[in-house]
Amino acid sequence: MKIDIEQLSLTYHARKLKEDDIQSIYQLYQDNPLYFQYCPPEASEEMVRDDMHALPEGKTEKDKYFVGYYDQDELIAVMDLIADYPTAGIAFIGFFMLAEDRQGKGTGSALVNELCTYLKKSGAAQIQLAWAKGNPQAEHFWLKNGFVKVKETKSNAADCVILAEKKLRGDDPL
Ligand SMILES: CC(C)(COP(=O)(O)OP(=O)(O)OC[C@H]1O[C@@H](n2cnc3c(N)ncnc32)[C@H](O)[C@@H]1OP(=O)(O)O)[C@@H](O)C(=O)NCCC(=O)NCCS
């Protein structure tokens, strides 16, 4: 699966994040303390750098898309996408965070909706992701956006996470 980052949103400018962006990403992380309560430690620049390059086992840089969504020059969201993980045809969202002052207005849902539309058109079968068990904001958001719980498991981010999926084919309408 090849993802064309520029096509991920028609509303905002999506592009690959680079080392130069670390400071603005860190600011966005810092404004979201609830997330790091469930996925410690606290945000740091080092953590941003690690996230920028982190790969699940068996994957390489070519499958990784660490994406920034911009409104003009302002970074409004960060998404980590892994293509064909855990298996071919599945896109895995490793991380998704919206700037705090943009939350609660449907923007996160709109971006996820655009992502689903793009991936479906590109032939992806499914999206998977995980949230830290008990994080009310994350759970509410992903269930509201049509993801269904698959199982409880362990991840690098937290000891207990809920793995969830959204099918993009068959009789699962977007
Ligand atoms: C999750 C997130 C991306 C949602 O973005 P958003 O633009 O606010 O999303 P929307 O406005 O489309 O929807 C937010 C929903 O969550 C609800 N919500 C917000 N904070 C909440 C909380 N603490 N507990 C429960 N629900 C919460 C809102 O009420 C809204 O639901 P509603 O439409 O049924 O009222 C954003 O809150 C965020 O970046 N959080 C921190 C990072 C994170 O948790 N990412 C997901 C895990 S990978």
Coordinates of C-alpha atoms and ligand atoms in Angstrom, one line a residue:
M1 CA 0.0 0.0 0.0
K2 CA 1.4 3.4 -1.0
I3 CA 0.0 6.4 0.7
D4 CA 0.1 9.8 -1.0
I5 CA 0.2 12.1 2.1
E6 CA -0.9 15.2 0.2
Q7 CA -4.2 13.4 -0.6
L8 CA -5.2 12.7 3.0
S9 CA -7.1 15.9 3.4
L10 CA -8.9 18.3 1.0
T11 CA -9.5 20.8 3.8
Y12 CA -6.0 21.0 5.4
H13 CA -2.5 20.7 4.0
A14 CA -1.1 17.3 5.0
R15 CA 2.6 16.7 4.7
K16 CA 5.4 14.5 6.1
L17 CA 6.8 15.9 9.4
K18 CA 10.5 16.6 9.7
E19 CA 13.1 17.3 12.3
D20 CA 12.5 21.0 11.9
D21 CA 8.9 20.5 13.1
I22 CA 9.8 18.9 16.4
Q23 CA 9.3 22.0 18.4
S24 CA 5.7 22.6 17.1
I25 CA 4.9 18.9 17.5
Y26 CA 6.1 19.0 21.1
Q27 CA 3.9 22.0 21.8
L28 CA 0.9 20.1 20.5
Y29 CA 1.8 17.1 22.7
Q30 CA 2.2 19.3 25.8
D31 CA -1.2 20.8 25.4
N32 CA -2.7 17.2 25.7
P33 CA -1.8 16.0 29.2
L34 CA -4.8 13.6 29.4
Y35 CA -3.3 11.4 26.7
F36 CA 0.1 11.1 28.5
Q37 CA -1.7 10.3 31.8
Y38 CA -2.8 7.1 30.1
C39 CA 0.4 6.7 28.0
P40 CA 3.3 7.9 30.2
P41 CA 5.9 9.4 30.5
E42 CA 5.2 13.1 30.0
A43 CA 5.7 14.6 26.6
S44 CA 9.3 15.6 25.7
E45 CA 11.2 16.6 22.6
E46 CA 13.0 13.3 22.8
M47 CA 9.7 11.5 22.7
V48 CA 8.6 13.4 19.6
R49 CA 11.9 12.4 17.9
D50 CA 11.4 8.8 18.9
D51 CA 7.8 8.8 17.6
M52 CA 8.9 10.3 14.3
H53 CA 11.1 7.2 13.7
A54 CA 9.4 4.5 15.6
L55 CA 8.5 1.4 13.7
P56 CA 6.7 -1.8 14.6
E57 CA 8.6 -5.0 14.3
G58 CA 9.1 -6.1 10.7
K59 CA 8.3 -2.7 9.1
T60 CA 10.7 -0.2 7.5
E61 CA 10.8 3.6 7.0
K62 CA 9.0 3.2 3.6
D63 CA 5.9 2.0 5.4
K64 CA 5.8 4.9 7.9
Y65 CA 4.0 8.1 7.4
F66 CA 4.4 10.6 10.3
V67 CA 1.9 13.2 9.1
G68 CA 1.2 16.8 10.1
Y69 CA -2.0 18.6 9.1
Y70 CA -1.7 22.3 8.6
D71 CA -4.2 25.2 8.5
Q72 CA -2.0 27.7 6.7
D73 CA 1.2 27.6 8.8
E74 CA -0.4 26.2 12.0
L75 CA 0.1 22.6 12.9
I76 CA -3.4 21.4 13.9
A77 CA -3.0 17.6 14.0
V78 CA -0.4 14.8 14.0
M79 CA -1.0 11.3 12.7
D80 CA 1.3 8.3 12.6
L81 CA 0.3 5.8 9.9
I82 CA 1.9 2.5 9.2
A83 CA 1.0 0.9 5.8
D84 CA 0.3 -2.8 5.6
Y85 CA 0.5 -3.5 9.3
P86 CA 0.0 -6.0 10.9
T87 CA -0.7 -7.6 7.5
A88 CA -1.1 -6.4 3.9
G89 CA -4.1 -4.2 3.2
I90 CA -4.4 -2.9 6.7
A91 CA -3.4 0.7 7.6
F92 CA -2.5 1.1 11.3
I93 CA -2.9 4.4 13.1
G94 CA -0.2 4.4 15.7
F95 CA -1.0 7.9 17.0
F96 CA -3.5 10.7 16.3
M97 CA -3.6 14.0 18.2
L98 CA -5.3 17.2 17.5
A99 CA -4.2 20.7 18.8
E100 CA -6.1 21.3 22.0
D101 CA -7.7 24.5 20.8
R102 CA -9.1 22.7 17.8
Q103 CA -10.8 19.9 19.7
G104 CA -14.5 19.4 20.3
K105 CA -15.6 20.9 17.0
G106 CA -15.7 17.8 14.9
T107 CA -12.3 18.4 13.3
G108 CA -10.8 15.1 14.5
S109 CA -13.8 13.1 13.1
A110 CA -13.6 15.0 9.8
L111 CA -9.9 14.1 9.4
V112 CA -10.5 10.5 10.2
N113 CA -13.4 10.5 7.7
E114 CA -11.2 11.9 5.0
L115 CA -8.6 9.3 5.8
C116 CA -11.1 6.5 5.5
T117 CA -12.3 7.8 2.2
Y118 CA -8.8 8.0 0.8
L119 CA -7.7 4.6 2.1
K120 CA -10.9 3.0 0.8
K121 CA -10.3 4.5 -2.7
S122 CA -6.7 3.3 -2.5
G123 CA -8.0 -0.3 -2.0
A124 CA -7.1 -0.7 1.7
A125 CA -9.3 -3.3 3.4
Q126 CA -9.2 -2.1 6.9
I127 CA -7.8 0.4 9.5
Q128 CA -6.6 -0.7 12.9
L129 CA -5.5 1.2 16.0
A130 CA -5.3 0.9 19.7
W131 CA -6.1 3.2 22.7
A132 CA -5.0 3.0 26.3
K133 CA -7.7 1.1 28.2
G134 CA -9.7 3.6 30.3
N135 CA -8.8 6.8 28.3
P136 CA -12.4 8.1 28.0
Q137 CA -11.6 10.7 25.3
A138 CA -9.9 8.3 23.0
E139 CA -12.5 5.5 23.5
H140 CA -15.4 7.8 22.9
F141 CA -13.8 9.3 19.8
W142 CA -12.9 6.0 18.1
L143 CA -16.2 4.3 18.8
K144 CA -18.1 7.4 17.6
N145 CA -16.0 7.1 14.4
G146 CA -17.1 3.6 13.7
F147 CA -14.2 1.6 15.1
V148 CA -15.1 -1.7 16.8
K149 CA -13.2 -3.3 19.7
V150 CA -11.3 -6.4 18.8
K151 CA -9.5 -7.3 22.0
E152 CA -7.4 -6.2 24.9
T153 CA -3.7 -6.4 24.4
K154 CA -0.3 -4.9 25.3
S155 CA 1.6 -2.3 23.3
N156 CA 4.7 -0.1 23.5
A157 CA 2.5 2.8 24.6
A158 CA 0.6 1.3 27.5
D159 CA 0.4 -2.0 29.4
C160 CA -3.2 -2.5 28.5
V161 CA -4.7 -1.2 25.2
I162 CA -7.9 -1.9 23.3
L163 CA -7.2 -3.0 19.8
A164 CA -9.9 -1.8 17.4
E165 CA -10.7 -2.0 13.7
K166 CA -12.8 -0.4 11.0
K167 CA -13.5 -2.4 7.8
L168 CA -13.4 -0.4 4.6
R169 CA -14.8 -3.0 2.3
G170 CA -17.9 -5.2 2.2
D171 CA -21.1 -4.0 3.8
D172 CA -19.5 -1.6 6.3
P173 CA -20.6 1.8 4.9
L174 CA -18.4 4.9 5.6
Ligands
LIG1 C1 -9.3 12.2 20.3 C2 -9.2 13.5 19.5 C3 -8.3 13.3 18.3 C4 -10.6 14.0 19.1 O1 -10.5 15.1 18.3 P1 -11.8 16.2 18.2 O2 -11.6 17.1 17.1 O3 -12.0 16.7 19.6 O4 -12.9 15.1 17.9 P2 -14.5 15.4 17.7 O5 -14.8 16.8 18.0 O6 -14.8 14.9 16.3 O7 -15.1 14.4 18.7 C5 -14.7 14.4 20.1 C6 -15.7 13.6 20.9 O8 -15.0 13.2 22.1 C7 -15.8 13.7 23.2 N1 -14.9 13.9 24.3 C8 -13.9 14.9 24.4 N2 -13.3 14.8 25.6 C9 -13.8 13.8 26.2 C10 -13.5 13.1 27.5 N3 -12.6 13.6 28.3 N4 -14.3 12.0 27.8 C11 -15.2 11.5 27.0 N5 -15.5 12.1 25.7 C12 -14.8 13.2 25.4 C13 -16.5 14.9 22.7 O9 -17.7 15.1 23.5 C14 -16.9 14.4 21.3 O10 -18.0 13.5 21.3 P3 -19.5 13.9 20.9 O11 -19.5 14.5 19.5 O12 -20.2 12.6 21.0 O13 -19.9 14.9 22.0 C15 -8.6 14.7 20.4 O14 -9.4 14.9 21.5 C16 -7.2 14.4 20.8 O15 -6.3 14.7 20.1 N6 -7.0 13.9 22.1 C17 -5.7 13.6 22.6 C18 -5.0 12.5 21.8 C19 -5.8 11.2 21.8 O16 -6.4 10.8 22.8 N7 -5.8 10.5 20.6 C20 -6.5 9.3 20.4 C21 -5.8 8.1 20.9 S1 -4.6 7.5 19.7

